Coordinates of C-alpha atoms and ligand atoms in Angstrom, one line a residue:
X54 CA 4.8 55.9 -11.3
X55 CA 3.1 53.6 -8.8
X56 CA 4.6 50.1 -8.5
X57 CA 2.9 47.3 -6.7
X58 CA 5.3 44.8 -5.1
X59 CA 4.4 41.2 -4.4
X60 CA 6.4 38.8 -2.3
X61 CA 5.4 35.1 -1.9
X62 CA 8.6 33.2 -2.0
X63 CA 8.3 31.4 1.3
X64 CA 6.1 31.8 4.4
X65 CA 5.3 35.5 4.2
X66 CA 2.8 37.3 2.0
X67 CA 4.1 40.8 1.4
X68 CA 2.4 43.5 -0.6
X69 CA 3.6 47.1 -1.0
X70 CA 3.2 50.2 -3.2
X71 CA 6.3 52.2 -4.0
X72 CA 6.6 55.5 -5.9
X73 CA 10.0 56.8 -7.1
X74 CA 9.3 60.4 -5.8
X75 CA 6.9 59.6 -2.9
X76 CA 9.0 56.6 -1.7
X77 CA 7.2 53.8 0.1
X78 CA 3.5 54.6 0.0
X79 CA 2.1 51.6 1.9
X80 CA 3.0 48.1 2.8
X81 CA 1.4 45.0 4.4
X82 CA 2.8 41.8 5.6
X83 CA 1.1 38.5 6.6
X84 CA 3.3 35.9 8.3
X85 CA 2.3 32.3 8.2
X86 CA 4.6 31.4 11.1
X87 CA 1.8 30.3 13.4
X88 CA 0.4 27.9 10.8
X89 CA 3.8 26.3 10.2
X90 CA 5.0 26.2 13.8
X91 CA 2.9 23.1 14.5
X92 CA 5.1 21.3 12.0
X93 CA 8.5 22.7 13.2
X94 CA 9.2 24.3 9.8
X95 CA 7.6 25.5 6.5
X96 CA 5.3 23.1 4.8
X97 CA 5.5 24.1 1.1
X98 CA 2.0 23.0 0.1
X99 CA 0.4 24.8 3.1
X100 CA 2.4 27.9 2.3
X101 CA 1.2 28.0 -1.4
X102 CA -2.5 27.6 -0.3
X103 CA -2.2 30.3 2.2
X104 CA -0.7 32.7 -0.3
X105 CA -3.7 32.0 -2.5
X106 CA -6.0 32.9 0.3
X107 CA -4.2 36.1 1.4
X108 CA -2.8 37.7 -1.7
X109 CA -5.8 39.2 -3.4
X110 CA -7.4 40.6 -0.3
X111 CA -4.1 42.1 0.7
X112 CA -3.7 43.8 -2.7
X113 CA -7.2 45.3 -2.3
X114 CA -6.3 46.5 1.2
X115 CA -2.9 48.0 0.3
X116 CA -4.6 50.0 -2.6
X117 CA -7.4 51.1 -0.2
X118 CA -4.9 52.3 2.4
X119 CA -2.9 54.1 -0.2
X120 CA -6.1 55.7 -1.5
X121 CA -5.4 54.4 -5.0
X122 CA -7.4 52.7 -7.6
X123 CA -5.8 49.7 -9.4
X124 CA -6.1 51.7 -12.6
X125 CA -3.5 54.1 -11.1
X126 CA -0.9 51.4 -10.9
X127 CA 1.9 51.7 -13.5
X128 CA 3.7 48.3 -13.0
X129 CA 3.8 45.2 -10.9
X130 CA 7.0 43.7 -9.4
X131 CA 6.9 40.2 -8.0
X132 CA 9.4 37.7 -6.6
X133 CA 10.0 35.1 -9.2
X134 CA 12.8 33.2 -7.3
X135 CA 14.6 31.8 -5.6
X136 CA 12.1 30.2 -3.2
X137 CA 9.4 27.5 -3.0
X138 CA 8.0 26.7 -6.4
X139 CA 4.3 26.6 -5.5
X140 CA 4.6 29.7 -3.4
X141 CA 6.5 31.6 -6.1
X142 CA 3.9 30.6 -8.7
X143 CA 1.1 32.2 -6.7
X144 CA 2.8 35.6 -6.8
X145 CA 3.9 35.2 -10.4
X146 CA 0.5 34.2 -11.7
X147 CA -1.3 36.9 -9.8
X148 CA 1.2 39.6 -10.7
X149 CA 1.3 38.7 -14.4
X150 CA -2.4 38.2 -14.8
X151 CA -3.2 41.5 -13.0
X152 CA -0.6 43.4 -15.0
X153 CA -2.0 41.9 -18.3
X154 CA -5.6 42.9 -17.4
X155 CA -4.5 46.4 -16.5
X156 CA -2.2 46.6 -19.6
X157 CA 0.8 47.5 -17.6
X158 CA 4.3 45.8 -17.3
X159 CA 5.1 43.1 -14.8
X160 CA 8.7 42.6 -13.7
X161 CA 10.3 39.5 -12.2
X162 CA 12.5 40.3 -9.2
X163 CA 15.2 38.2 -7.7
X164 CA 14.4 37.7 -4.0
X165 CA 18.0 38.2 -2.8
X166 CA 18.3 41.4 -4.9
X167 CA 15.3 42.6 -3.0
X168 CA 17.0 41.9 0.3
X169 CA 20.2 43.5 -0.9
X170 CA 18.4 46.7 -1.9
X171 CA 16.2 46.9 1.2
X172 CA 18.5 49.4 3.0
X173 CA 17.8 51.7 0.0
X174 CA 14.3 52.2 1.5
X175 CA 15.9 54.1 4.4
X176 CA 16.6 57.9 4.5
X177 CA 20.3 57.3 5.0
X178 CA 20.8 54.8 2.1
X179 CA 24.3 53.6 1.1
X180 CA 25.9 54.8 -2.1
X181 CA 27.5 52.3 -4.5
X182 CA 29.9 50.6 -4.4
X183 CA 29.6 48.6 -1.2
X184 CA 30.2 45.2 0.3
X185 CA 27.0 43.3 1.2
X186 CA 26.5 40.4 3.6
X187 CA 23.2 38.7 2.7
X188 CA 22.2 36.3 5.4
X189 CA 18.8 34.6 5.1
X190 CA 17.2 31.2 5.7
X191 CA 18.5 29.8 2.4
X192 CA 21.5 32.0 1.6
X193 CA 24.8 33.3 3.0
X194 CA 26.5 35.5 0.4
X195 CA 29.2 38.1 0.6
X196 CA 29.0 40.3 -2.5
X197 CA 30.7 43.4 -3.9
X198 CA 27.9 45.6 -5.2
X199 CA 29.1 48.1 -7.8
X200 CA 25.6 49.0 -9.0
X201 CA 22.2 47.4 -9.3
X202 CA 22.8 44.1 -11.0
X203 CA 26.6 44.5 -11.0
X204 CA 27.5 41.9 -8.4
X205 CA 30.8 40.3 -7.8
X206 CA 30.6 37.2 -5.6
X207 CA 33.2 37.3 -2.8
X208 CA 32.1 34.4 -0.7
X209 CA 29.3 32.1 0.2
X210 CA 28.3 29.3 2.6
X211 CA 29.6 26.0 1.5
X212 CA 26.9 24.1 3.4
X213 CA 24.2 25.5 5.7
X214 CA 23.0 29.1 5.3
X215 CA 23.3 31.3 8.4
X216 CA 19.6 31.3 9.0
X217 CA 19.4 27.6 8.6
X218 CA 22.1 27.2 11.2
X219 CA 20.0 29.3 13.6
X220 CA 16.9 27.3 12.8
X221 CA 18.6 24.0 13.4
X222 CA 20.2 25.1 16.6
X223 CA 16.8 26.2 17.8
X224 CA 15.4 22.8 17.0
X225 CA 18.2 21.1 19.0
X226 CA 17.4 23.4 21.9
X227 CA 13.7 22.6 21.7
X228 CA 12.8 26.1 20.8
X229 CA 10.7 25.5 17.6
X230 CA 10.3 27.5 14.5
X231 CA 11.4 30.1 13.3
X232 CA 14.7 29.6 15.2
X233 CA 16.6 32.9 14.7
X234 CA 14.6 35.2 17.0
X235 CA 14.2 32.4 19.6
X236 CA 17.9 31.5 19.8
X237 CA 18.6 35.2 20.0
X238 CA 16.1 35.7 22.8
X239 CA 17.4 32.8 24.8
X240 CA 21.0 33.9 24.4
X241 CA 20.1 37.1 26.3
X242 CA 20.0 35.1 29.5
X243 CA 23.2 33.1 28.6
X244 CA 26.7 33.8 29.8
X245 CA 30.2 33.2 28.4
X246 CA 30.9 29.6 29.4
X247 CA 31.5 27.6 26.2
X248 CA 34.0 28.5 23.4
X249 CA 32.6 27.5 20.0
X250 CA 34.8 27.4 16.9
X251 CA 34.7 30.3 14.3
X252 CA 34.6 28.1 11.2
X253 CA 36.9 28.7 8.3
X254 CA 38.4 31.8 9.8
X255 CA 41.9 30.5 10.3
X256 CA 42.6 30.2 6.5
X257 CA 42.4 32.9 3.8
X258 CA 39.2 33.3 1.8
X259 CA 35.7 34.6 2.3
X260 CA 33.6 31.5 2.2
X261 CA 31.5 30.3 5.2
X262 CA 30.6 27.0 6.7
X263 CA 28.1 26.6 9.4
X264 CA 27.4 22.8 9.6
X265 CA 30.4 22.1 11.8
X266 CA 29.1 24.7 14.3
X267 CA 25.8 22.9 14.3
X268 CA 27.6 19.6 15.2
X269 CA 29.6 21.3 17.9
X270 CA 26.4 22.7 19.4
X271 CA 24.8 19.2 19.4
X272 CA 27.9 17.7 21.1
X273 CA 28.1 20.4 23.7
X274 CA 24.4 20.0 24.4
X275 CA 24.8 16.3 24.8
X276 CA 27.5 16.9 27.4
X277 CA 25.3 19.0 29.7
X278 CA 22.3 18.3 31.9
X279 CA 20.2 20.5 29.5
X280 CA 18.9 22.8 32.2
X281 CA 17.5 26.2 31.0
X282 CA 20.8 27.9 31.9
X283 CA 22.8 25.2 30.0
X284 CA 20.6 25.9 26.9
X285 CA 20.9 29.7 27.3
X286 CA 24.7 29.4 27.6
X287 CA 24.8 27.3 24.4
X288 CA 22.5 29.7 22.5
X289 CA 24.9 32.5 23.7
X290 CA 28.0 30.6 22.5
X291 CA 26.4 29.8 19.1
X292 CA 25.3 33.3 18.5
X293 CA 28.7 34.7 19.6
X294 CA 30.6 32.3 17.3
X295 CA 28.3 33.2 14.3
X296 CA 28.5 36.9 14.9
X297 CA 32.3 36.8 15.2
X298 CA 32.7 34.6 12.1
X299 CA 30.7 37.2 10.2
X300 CA 32.8 40.0 11.6
X301 CA 36.1 38.3 10.6
X302 CA 34.8 37.7 7.0
X303 CA 33.3 41.1 6.6
X304 CA 36.4 42.8 7.8
X305 CA 38.4 40.8 5.4
X306 CA 36.0 41.7 2.5
X307 CA 36.3 45.4 3.3
X308 CA 40.1 45.2 3.4
X309 CA 40.3 43.1 0.3
X310 CA 38.0 45.4 -1.8
X311 CA 39.2 48.7 -0.2
X312 CA 35.5 49.7 0.3
X313 CA 34.3 51.5 3.4
X314 CA 30.6 50.7 3.2
X315 CA 29.1 47.4 4.4
X316 CA 25.4 46.4 4.0
X317 CA 23.9 43.6 6.0
X318 CA 20.5 42.3 4.9
X319 CA 18.2 39.3 5.0
X320 CA 16.4 37.7 7.9
X321 CA 19.5 37.1 10.1
X322 CA 20.4 40.8 9.8
X323 CA 17.6 41.4 12.3
X324 CA 19.9 39.8 14.9
X325 CA 20.9 42.5 17.5
X326 CA 24.2 40.8 18.5
X327 CA 25.3 40.5 14.9
X328 CA 24.4 44.1 14.2
X329 CA 26.3 45.3 17.3
X330 CA 29.4 43.4 16.6
X331 CA 29.5 44.5 12.9
X332 CA 29.0 48.1 14.0
X333 CA 31.9 47.8 16.3
X334 CA 34.1 46.4 13.5
X335 CA 33.1 49.0 10.9
X336 CA 33.8 51.8 13.4
X337 CA 37.3 50.4 14.0
X338 CA 37.8 50.1 10.3
X339 CA 36.6 53.7 9.6
X340 CA 33.8 52.2 7.6
X341 CA 30.0 52.3 7.9
X342 CA 27.4 49.7 8.4
X343 CA 24.0 50.0 6.8
X344 CA 21.0 47.7 7.5
X345 CA 17.3 47.8 6.8
X346 CA 14.8 48.7 9.5
X347 CA 13.9 45.5 11.5
X348 CA 10.6 44.8 9.6
X349 CA 12.5 44.9 6.2
X350 CA 15.2 42.5 7.3
X351 CA 12.9 39.5 6.8
X352 CA 10.8 39.0 3.8
X353 CA 8.5 41.8 2.7
X354 CA 6.8 43.3 -0.4
X355 CA 8.5 46.8 0.0
X356 CA 11.9 45.5 -1.1
X357 CA 10.4 43.8 -4.1
X358 CA 8.5 46.9 -5.2
X359 CA 11.7 49.0 -4.8
X360 CA 14.0 46.5 -6.7
X361 CA 11.4 46.2 -9.5
X362 CA 11.0 50.0 -9.7
X363 CA 14.7 50.4 -10.3
X364 CA 14.8 47.9 -13.0
X365 CA 11.7 49.3 -14.7
X366 CA 13.1 52.9 -14.5
X367 CA 16.3 51.5 -16.2
X368 CA 14.0 50.3 -19.1
X369 CA 14.1 46.6 -18.4
X370 CA 11.3 44.8 -20.2
X371 CA 10.0 41.3 -20.1
X372 CA 7.8 39.0 -22.1
X373 CA 4.4 38.1 -20.9
X374 CA 5.1 34.5 -19.9
X375 CA 4.5 33.4 -16.3
X376 CA 7.6 31.9 -14.8
X377 CA 9.3 31.2 -11.4
X378 CA 12.8 30.0 -10.7
X379 CA 13.2 28.1 -7.4
X380 CA 16.9 28.2 -8.0
X381 CA 18.4 31.4 -9.4
X382 CA 22.1 32.4 -8.8
X383 CA 22.5 36.1 -8.1
X384 CA 25.4 36.1 -10.6
X385 CA 22.9 35.5 -13.4
X386 CA 21.3 38.9 -12.9
X387 CA 21.8 41.6 -15.6
X388 CA 23.2 45.0 -14.8
X389 CA 20.8 47.9 -15.5
Ligands
KG4_1327 O1 15.1 36.6 4.7 P1 14.2 35.7 5.4 O2 13.0 36.3 6.1 O3 13.7 34.5 4.5 C1 14.5 33.9 3.6 O4 14.7 34.5 2.5 O5 15.1 32.8 3.9 O6 15.1 34.9 6.5 C2 14.6 34.0 7.4 C3 15.7 33.5 8.3 C4 15.3 32.4 9.2 O7 16.3 31.4 9.1 C5 15.2 33.0 10.6 O8 15.5 32.1 11.6 C6 16.3 34.1 10.5 O9 16.2 34.6 9.2 N1 16.2 35.1 11.5 C7 17.0 35.4 12.4 C8 16.5 36.4 13.2 N2 15.3 36.8 12.7 C9 15.1 36.0 11.6 N3 18.2 34.9 12.7 C10 18.9 35.3 13.8 N4 18.5 36.3 14.6 C11 17.2 36.9 14.3 N5 16.8 37.9 15.1
ZN1328 ZN1 14.2 36.3 2.3

């Protein structure tokens, strides 16, 4: 059973082929970062147009590299939300039309479920149940995952998402887009000098808030001469506060649920400092941390092919209509 996975929810065109026995057969990714960086962030209309340009040639290429003909495909999985409406529609229209022409099923995948299941593509995949921290540009979610589609929300960000906080901090520091990797790089030359708050950690609960941290960063920056070292020290303090806040909340979630497996996924899970601090915490808690390989932390087609495959194998069927959901709470997903 060969499944073609298509991801076009934001600024990355991702295409992959997954087979339940062979695993990931082939995947390709095209990032639009360069195009959007002139504007300091993603321009939705440009994103959609670029997906239109790239998607079909990338599907041809992935089939060629996998040495498959399109007639050998058994199903197509595509991201149908959440994300940018125009960008999502490119993937949805292409996937559904191609599936219809090949007379095979197409399945709509929730982008965050894709991220959540990305560690399953690794040899050492976590078993259910586990706690998952999903940290991307648009979402910060702590979830108890009992099985695919059986998600219990434990906590979420009440304002900015973790990735958004990294992106805004980068902007303040004059680093440009996308912020996460740039703040992280600059933090490497920073030293412990400022003590930033760990928001919402002094009260019970598993929700997050990152907007106060953003203001604190701005105020601190305004009080310095803004030398390269000042900026590096601020990046260091911001990253440290974010990582420690995640550690505190994840430890609490493990203790509250009694689970010993923690998954971290989504773009921010590529952050080395966050990974290191969470590893230290899970070791101390006699628990284990799982994360996707670096290239599957951020958006990609492999995670969509995998998630779609699991739902298809469980017998999920959908009507032929083409749809995309820019907003789509994880809690609305069906168990399989
Ligand atoms: O999951 P993703 O690729 O797209 C969304 O679904 O949003 O996540 C993108 C986010 C961006 O905010 C980006 O700045 C952040 O992930 N990010 C990072 C790192 N790499 C990407 N944040 C912190 N450290 C990183 N190394
Ligand atoms: Zn994503």
